[in-house]
């Protein structure tokens, strides 16, 4: 009996016992060689002690994001009218834009949200409430940046065009109510 008695699953134990001592030694030696090679490959792919990790390049979809355009209430109102919305109030704050108004249907709001996204503004919270007639009362909050740590300074085109100086966790709630 060998001094090395490995614990093997029940199906493999008879196969291991049937092998000669020389064959067992070669298999153990091959296993050690494979593990050494795998360890060497893993360690050689890491950067040296003083080298930083290489930053991942942004994906192609991220590079195709639209630029953030400055908020102009007249432009937003005219775009809303083109989509069938009637915006009664547009508030610009450091945390984004809040719009209030009426929409004939949820699809009209979706079309307006698509227009806003093409201009770099994303609806992160909205509420559609059915009124007595066919119209929907709407309130929506828009952000130009979906993620940026509060400690990171604004950079690039975002700092010049958007009112977002620092961000907080996003409120991604959506509610829809119907009143009669």
Coordinates of N, CA and C in Angstrom, one line a residue:
X1 N 0.8 -1.2 0.0 CA 0.0 0.0 0.0 C 0.9 1.2 0.0
X2 N 0.5 2.3 -0.7 CA 1.3 3.5 -0.8 C 1.1 4.4 0.4
X3 N 2.1 5.2 0.7 CA 1.9 6.2 1.8 C 0.9 7.2 1.5
X4 N 0.6 7.5 0.2 CA -0.3 8.5 -0.2 C -1.6 7.8 -0.6
X5 N -2.6 8.0 0.3 CA -3.9 7.4 0.1 C -4.9 8.5 -0.2
X6 N -5.2 8.9 -1.4 CA -6.1 10.0 -1.6 C -7.5 9.6 -1.4
X7 N -8.3 10.6 -1.0 CA -9.7 10.3 -0.8 C -10.4 10.6 -2.2
X8 N -10.9 9.6 -2.8 CA -11.5 9.7 -4.1 C -13.0 9.4 -4.0
X9 N -13.8 9.9 -4.9 CA -15.2 9.5 -5.0 C -15.3 8.0 -5.2
X10 N -16.4 7.4 -4.8 CA -16.6 5.9 -4.9 C -16.4 5.4 -6.3
X11 N -16.7 6.1 -7.3 CA -16.6 5.7 -8.6 C -15.1 5.7 -9.1
X12 N -14.3 6.6 -8.6 CA -12.9 6.7 -9.0 C -12.0 5.8 -8.2
X13 N -12.3 5.5 -7.0 CA -11.4 4.7 -6.1 C -11.0 3.4 -6.7
X14 N -11.9 2.6 -7.3 CA -11.4 1.3 -7.9 C -10.5 1.6 -9.1
X15 N -10.8 2.6 -9.9 CA -9.9 2.9 -11.1 C -8.5 3.3 -10.6
X16 N -8.4 4.1 -9.5 CA -7.1 4.5 -9.0 C -6.4 3.3 -8.5
X17 N -7.1 2.4 -7.8 CA -6.4 1.3 -7.2 C -5.9 0.3 -8.2
X18 N -6.6 0.3 -9.4 CA -6.2 -0.6 -10.5 C -4.9 -0.2 -11.2
X19 N -4.5 1.0 -11.0 CA -3.3 1.5 -11.7 C -2.0 1.1 -11.0
X20 N -1.0 0.9 -11.7 CA 0.3 0.5 -11.1 C 0.9 1.7 -10.4
X21 N 1.9 1.4 -9.6 CA 2.6 2.5 -8.8 C 3.2 3.5 -9.7
X22 N 3.9 3.0 -10.8 CA 4.5 3.9 -11.8 C 3.5 4.8 -12.4
X23 N 2.4 4.3 -12.8 CA 1.4 5.1 -13.5 C 0.8 6.1 -12.6
X24 N 0.6 5.8 -11.3 CA 0.1 6.7 -10.3 C 1.1 7.9 -10.1
X25 N 2.3 7.5 -10.1 CA 3.4 8.6 -9.9 C 3.4 9.5 -11.1
X26 N 3.3 9.0 -12.3 CA 3.2 9.8 -13.5 C 2.0 10.7 -13.5
X27 N 0.8 10.2 -13.1 CA -0.4 11.0 -13.1 C -0.3 12.1 -12.0
X28 N 0.3 11.9 -10.9 CA 0.5 12.9 -9.9 C 1.5 13.9 -10.4
X29 N 2.6 13.5 -11.0 CA 3.6 14.4 -11.6 C 2.9 15.3 -12.6
X30 N 2.1 14.7 -13.5 CA 1.4 15.5 -14.5 C 0.5 16.5 -13.9
X31 N -0.2 16.1 -12.8 CA -1.1 17.0 -12.2 C -0.4 18.2 -11.6
X32 N 0.8 17.9 -11.0 CA 1.6 19.0 -10.4 C 2.1 19.9 -11.5
X33 N 2.5 19.4 -12.6 CA 2.9 20.2 -13.8 C 1.8 21.1 -14.3
X34 N 0.6 20.5 -14.4 CA -0.5 21.3 -14.9 C -0.8 22.5 -14.0
X35 N -0.9 22.2 -12.7 CA -1.1 23.2 -11.7 C 0.0 24.3 -11.7
X36 N 1.2 23.9 -11.8 CA 2.3 24.9 -11.9 C 2.2 25.8 -13.1
X37 N 1.9 25.2 -14.2 CA 1.7 26.0 -15.4 C 0.5 26.9 -15.3
X38 N -0.6 26.5 -14.7 CA -1.8 27.3 -14.6 C -1.4 28.5 -13.6
X39 N -0.7 28.2 -12.5 CA -0.3 29.3 -11.6 C 0.6 30.3 -12.3
X40 N 1.6 29.8 -13.1 CA 2.5 30.7 -13.8 C 1.7 31.6 -14.7
X41 N 0.8 31.0 -15.5 CA 0.0 31.8 -16.5 C -0.8 32.8 -15.7
X42 N -1.4 32.5 -14.6 CA -2.2 33.5 -13.9 C -1.3 34.6 -13.3
X43 N -0.2 34.2 -12.7 CA 0.7 35.3 -12.2 C 1.4 36.1 -13.2
X44 N 1.7 35.6 -14.4 CA 2.3 36.4 -15.4 C 1.3 37.4 -16.1
X45 N 0.0 37.1 -16.0 CA -0.9 38.0 -16.5 C -1.2 39.2 -15.6
X46 N -0.8 39.1 -14.4 CA -1.0 40.3 -13.4 C 0.0 41.3 -13.7
X47 N -0.3 42.6 -13.4 CA 0.7 43.6 -13.6 C 1.8 43.6 -12.5
X48 N 2.9 44.1 -12.8 CA 4.0 44.1 -11.8 C 3.6 45.0 -10.6
X49 N 4.4 44.9 -9.5 CA 4.0 45.5 -8.2 C 3.6 47.0 -8.4
X50 N 4.4 47.8 -9.1 CA 4.1 49.2 -9.2 C 3.2 49.6 -10.3
X51 N 2.9 48.6 -11.2 CA 2.1 48.9 -12.4 C 0.6 48.9 -12.0
X52 N -0.2 49.9 -12.4 CA -1.6 49.8 -12.0 C -2.3 48.9 -13.0
X53 N -3.4 48.4 -12.7 CA -4.2 47.6 -13.6 C -4.7 48.5 -14.8
X54 N -4.7 47.9 -16.0 CA -5.1 48.7 -17.1 C -6.6 48.9 -17.0
X55 N -7.0 50.1 -17.3 CA -8.5 50.4 -17.3 C -9.2 49.8 -18.4
X56 N -10.3 49.3 -18.2 CA -11.1 48.7 -19.3 C -11.6 49.8 -20.2
X57 N -11.5 49.5 -21.5 CA -12.0 50.5 -22.5 C -13.5 50.5 -22.5
X58 N -14.2 51.6 -22.6 CA -15.6 51.7 -22.6 C -16.2 50.9 -23.8
X59 N -17.3 50.3 -23.6 CA -17.9 49.5 -24.7 C -18.4 50.4 -25.8
X60 N -18.7 49.8 -26.9 CA -19.1 50.6 -28.1 C -20.5 51.2 -27.8
X61 N -21.4 50.6 -27.0 CA -22.7 51.3 -26.8 C -22.5 52.5 -25.9
X62 N -21.5 52.5 -25.0 CA -21.3 53.7 -24.2 C -20.7 54.8 -25.0
X63 N -19.9 54.5 -26.0 CA -19.4 55.6 -26.9 C -20.5 56.2 -27.8
X64 N -21.6 55.5 -28.0 CA -22.6 56.0 -28.9 C -23.7 56.7 -28.1
X65 N -23.5 56.9 -26.8 CA -24.5 57.7 -26.1 C -24.6 59.1 -26.6
X66 N -25.7 59.7 -26.6 CA -25.8 61.1 -27.1 C -25.2 62.1 -26.2
X67 N -24.7 63.2 -26.7 CA -24.2 64.2 -25.8 C -25.3 64.9 -25.0
X68 N -25.0 65.4 -23.9 CA -26.0 66.1 -23.0 C -26.1 67.5 -23.5
X69 N -27.3 67.9 -23.9 CA -27.6 69.2 -24.4 C -28.1 70.1 -23.2
X70 N -27.8 71.3 -23.2 CA -28.3 72.2 -22.2 C -29.8 72.3 -22.2
X71 N -30.3 72.5 -21.0 CA -31.8 72.6 -20.9 C -32.3 74.0 -21.3
X72 N -33.2 73.9 -22.3 CA -33.9 75.2 -22.8 C -35.4 74.9 -22.7
X73 N -36.1 75.6 -21.8 CA -37.5 75.3 -21.5 C -38.3 75.4 -22.8
X74 N -38.0 76.4 -23.7 CA -38.8 76.5 -24.9 C -38.6 75.3 -25.8
X75 N -37.4 74.8 -25.9 CA -37.1 73.6 -26.7 C -37.8 72.4 -26.2
X76 N -37.8 72.2 -24.9 CA -38.5 71.1 -24.2 C -40.0 71.2 -24.5
X77 N -40.5 72.4 -24.3 CA -42.0 72.6 -24.5 C -42.4 72.3 -26.0
X78 N -41.6 72.8 -26.9 CA -41.9 72.5 -28.3 C -41.8 71.0 -28.7
X79 N -40.8 70.4 -28.1 CA -40.7 68.9 -28.3 C -41.9 68.2 -27.7
X80 N -42.3 68.6 -26.5 CA -43.4 68.0 -25.9 C -44.7 68.2 -26.7
X81 N -44.9 69.4 -27.3 CA -46.1 69.6 -28.1 C -46.0 68.7 -29.4
X82 N -44.8 68.5 -29.9 CA -44.7 67.6 -31.1 C -45.1 66.2 -30.7
X83 N -44.9 65.8 -29.5 CA -45.2 64.4 -29.0 C -46.6 64.3 -28.5
X84 N -47.3 65.5 -28.4 CA -48.7 65.5 -27.9 C -48.8 65.8 -26.4
X85 N -47.7 66.2 -25.8 CA -47.8 66.5 -24.4 C -48.0 68.0 -24.2
X86 N -48.5 68.4 -23.0 CA -48.6 69.8 -22.7 C -47.9 70.0 -21.3
X87 N -46.7 70.5 -21.4 CA -45.9 70.7 -20.2 C -46.3 72.0 -19.6
X88 N -46.8 72.0 -18.3 CA -47.2 73.2 -17.7 C -46.0 73.8 -16.8
X89 N -45.1 72.9 -16.4 CA -44.0 73.4 -15.5 C -42.8 72.6 -15.8
X90 N -41.6 73.4 -15.9 CA -40.3 72.7 -16.1 C -39.4 73.4 -15.0
X91 N -39.0 72.5 -14.1 CA -38.1 73.0 -13.0 C -36.7 72.4 -13.2
X92 N -35.7 73.3 -13.3 CA -34.3 72.9 -13.4 C -33.6 73.1 -12.0
X93 N -33.1 72.0 -11.5 CA -32.4 72.0 -10.2 C -31.0 71.4 -10.4
X94 N -30.2 71.4 -9.3 CA -28.9 70.7 -9.3 C -29.0 69.2 -9.5
X95 N -30.2 68.6 -9.1 CA -30.4 67.2 -9.2 C -31.1 66.8 -10.5
X96 N -31.3 67.7 -11.4 CA -31.9 67.3 -12.7 C -33.1 68.2 -13.1
X97 N -34.0 67.7 -13.9 CA -35.1 68.5 -14.4 C -36.4 67.8 -13.9
X98 N -37.4 68.5 -13.5 CA -38.7 68.0 -13.1 C -39.7 68.6 -14.1
X99 N -40.5 67.8 -14.7 CA -41.6 68.3 -15.6 C -42.9 67.9 -15.1
X100 N -43.9 68.8 -15.3 CA -45.3 68.5 -14.9 C -46.2 68.9 -16.1
X101 N -47.2 68.2 -16.3 CA -48.1 68.5 -17.4 C -49.2 67.4 -17.7
X102 N -49.6 67.4 -18.9 CA -50.6 66.4 -19.3 C -50.2 65.7 -20.6
X103 N -50.6 64.4 -20.6 CA -50.3 63.6 -21.8 C -51.6 62.9 -22.2
X104 N -51.8 62.7 -23.6 CA -53.0 62.0 -24.0 C -52.9 60.5 -23.8
X105 N -51.7 59.9 -23.7 CA -51.5 58.5 -23.5 C -50.1 58.2 -23.0
X106 N -49.9 57.0 -22.4 CA -48.6 56.6 -22.0 C -47.6 56.5 -23.2
X107 N -48.1 56.2 -24.4 CA -47.2 56.1 -25.5 C -46.7 57.5 -25.9
X108 N -47.5 58.6 -25.7 CA -47.0 59.9 -26.0 C -45.8 60.3 -25.0
X109 N -46.0 59.9 -23.7 CA -44.9 60.1 -22.8 C -43.7 59.3 -23.2
X110 N -43.8 58.0 -23.6 CA -42.7 57.2 -24.1 C -42.0 57.9 -25.3
X111 N -42.8 58.5 -26.2 CA -42.1 59.2 -27.3 C -41.3 60.4 -26.9
X112 N -41.9 61.1 -25.9 CA -41.1 62.3 -25.4 C -39.9 61.8 -24.6
X113 N -40.0 60.7 -23.9 CA -38.8 60.2 -23.1 C -37.8 59.8 -24.1
X114 N -38.2 59.2 -25.3 CA -37.2 58.8 -26.3 C -36.5 60.1 -26.9
X115 N -37.3 61.2 -27.1 CA -36.7 62.4 -27.6 C -35.7 62.9 -26.5
X116 N -36.1 62.9 -25.3 CA -35.2 63.4 -24.2 C -33.9 62.6 -24.1
X117 N -34.0 61.3 -24.3 CA -32.8 60.4 -24.2 C -31.9 60.7 -25.4
X118 N -32.4 61.1 -26.5 CA -31.6 61.4 -27.7 C -30.9 62.7 -27.4
X119 N -31.3 63.5 -26.4 CA -30.6 64.7 -26.1 C -29.8 64.6 -24.8
X120 N -29.7 63.3 -24.3 CA -28.8 63.1 -23.1 C -29.5 63.1 -21.8
X121 N -30.9 63.2 -21.8 CA -31.6 63.3 -20.5 C -32.5 62.0 -20.4
X122 N -32.4 61.4 -19.2 CA -33.1 60.1 -18.9 C -34.1 60.3 -17.9
X123 N -35.3 59.7 -18.1 CA -36.4 59.7 -17.1 C -36.1 58.7 -16.0
X124 N -35.9 59.1 -14.8 CA -35.5 58.2 -13.7 C -36.7 58.0 -12.8
X125 N -37.7 58.9 -12.8 CA -38.9 58.7 -11.9 C -40.0 59.4 -12.6
X126 N -41.2 58.8 -12.7 CA -42.3 59.4 -13.3 C -43.6 58.9 -12.7
X127 N -44.6 59.7 -12.9 CA -45.9 59.3 -12.4 C -47.0 59.8 -13.4
X128 N -47.8 58.8 -13.9 CA -48.9 59.1 -14.8 C -50.2 58.8 -14.0
X129 N -51.1 59.8 -14.0 CA -52.4 59.6 -13.3 C -53.5 59.9 -14.2
X130 N -54.4 59.0 -14.4 CA -55.6 59.2 -15.3 C -56.5 60.2 -14.6
X131 N -57.0 61.2 -15.4 CA -57.9 62.1 -14.9 C -59.3 61.7 -15.4
X132 N -60.3 62.6 -15.1 CA -61.7 62.3 -15.4 C -61.9 62.0 -16.9
X133 N -61.3 62.8 -17.7 CA -61.4 62.7 -19.2 C -60.4 61.6 -19.7
X134 N -59.9 61.8 -20.8 CA -59.0 60.8 -21.4 C -57.5 61.2 -21.1
X135 N -57.2 62.4 -20.6 CA -55.8 62.8 -20.4 C -55.2 62.2 -19.2
X136 N -53.9 62.2 -19.2 CA -53.1 61.7 -18.0 C -52.3 62.9 -17.4
X137 N -52.4 63.1 -16.1 CA -51.5 64.0 -15.5 C -50.2 63.4 -15.3
X138 N -49.1 64.1 -15.7 CA -47.8 63.5 -15.6 C -46.8 64.4 -14.8
X139 N -45.9 63.7 -14.1 CA -44.8 64.3 -13.4 C -43.6 63.4 -13.7
X140 N -42.5 64.0 -14.1 CA -41.3 63.2 -14.4 C -40.1 63.9 -13.9
X141 N -39.1 63.1 -13.5 CA -37.8 63.6 -13.1 C -36.8 63.1 -14.1
X142 N -35.9 64.0 -14.6 CA -35.0 63.6 -15.6 C -33.6 63.9 -15.1
X143 N -32.6 63.0 -15.5 CA -31.2 63.2 -15.1 C -30.3 63.1 -16.3
X144 N -29.3 63.9 -16.3 CA -28.4 63.9 -17.5 C -27.3 62.9 -17.3
X145 N -27.0 62.5 -16.0 CA -26.0 61.5 -15.7 C -26.6 60.4 -14.9
X146 N -26.5 59.2 -15.2 CA -27.2 58.2 -14.4 C -26.3 57.8 -13.2
X147 N -25.0 57.9 -13.3 CA -24.2 57.5 -12.2 C -22.9 58.4 -12.2
X148 N -22.7 59.0 -11.0 CA -21.4 59.7 -10.8 C -21.3 59.8 -9.3
X149 N -20.2 59.4 -8.7 CA -20.0 59.5 -7.3 C -20.0 61.0 -6.9
X150 N -20.5 61.3 -5.7 CA -20.6 62.6 -5.2 C -19.2 63.3 -5.1
X151 N -18.2 62.5 -4.8 CA -16.8 63.1 -4.6 C -16.1 63.4 -5.9
X152 N -16.6 62.8 -7.0 CA -15.9 63.0 -8.3 C -16.3 64.3 -8.9
X153 N -15.4 65.2 -9.3 CA -15.8 66.5 -9.9 C -16.4 66.3 -11.3
X154 N -17.2 67.2 -11.7 CA -17.8 67.1 -13.0 C -16.7 67.4 -14.0
X155 N -16.8 66.6 -15.1 CA -15.7 66.7 -16.1 C -16.3 66.7 -17.5
X156 N -15.6 67.2 -18.4 CA -15.9 67.2 -19.9 C -17.2 68.0 -20.2
X157 N -17.9 67.5 -21.2 CA -19.1 68.2 -21.6 C -20.2 68.2 -20.6
X158 N -20.3 67.2 -19.7 CA -21.3 67.2 -18.7 C -21.3 68.4 -17.8
X159 N -20.1 68.9 -17.4 CA -20.0 69.9 -16.5 C -20.4 71.3 -17.1
X160 N -20.3 71.4 -18.4 CA -20.7 72.7 -19.0 C -22.2 72.7 -19.4
X161 N -22.8 71.6 -19.6 CA -24.1 71.6 -20.2 C -25.2 71.2 -19.2
X162 N -24.9 70.4 -18.2 CA -26.0 70.0 -17.3 C -26.0 70.6 -16.0
X163 N -27.1 70.7 -15.3 CA -27.1 71.3 -14.0 C -26.7 70.3 -12.9
X164 N -26.3 69.1 -13.2 CA -25.9 68.1 -12.2 C -24.5 68.3 -11.8
X165 N -24.3 68.8 -10.5 CA -22.9 69.0 -10.0 C -22.5 67.8 -9.3
X166 N -23.4 67.2 -8.5 CA -23.1 65.9 -7.9 C -24.3 65.1 -7.8
X167 N -24.2 63.8 -7.6 CA -25.4 63.0 -7.7 C -25.6 62.2 -6.4
X168 N -26.8 61.8 -6.2 CA -27.2 60.9 -5.1 C -27.7 59.6 -5.7
X169 N -28.0 58.7 -4.9 CA -28.6 57.4 -5.4 C -29.8 57.7 -6.2
X170 N -30.0 57.0 -7.3 CA -31.1 57.3 -8.2 C -32.4 56.7 -7.6
X171 N -33.5 57.5 -7.8 CA -34.8 57.0 -7.5 C -35.4 56.6 -8.8
X172 N -35.5 55.3 -8.9 CA -36.0 54.7 -10.2 C -37.4 54.2 -10.0
X173 N -38.3 55.0 -9.4 CA -39.6 54.5 -9.2 C -40.5 55.0 -10.3
X174 N -41.5 54.3 -10.6 CA -42.5 54.6 -11.6 C -43.9 54.3 -11.0
X175 N -44.8 55.2 -11.0 CA -46.1 54.9 -10.5 C -47.2 55.3 -11.5
X176 N -48.3 54.6 -11.5 CA -49.4 54.9 -12.4 C -50.6 54.7 -11.5
X177 N -51.5 55.7 -11.4 CA -52.7 55.5 -10.7 C -53.9 56.0 -11.6
X178 N -55.1 55.5 -11.2 CA -56.2 55.9 -12.0 C -57.3 56.4 -11.0
X179 N -57.8 57.6 -11.2 CA -58.8 58.1 -10.3 C -60.1 58.4 -11.2
X180 N -61.2 58.2 -10.5 CA -62.5 58.4 -11.3 C -63.3 59.4 -10.6

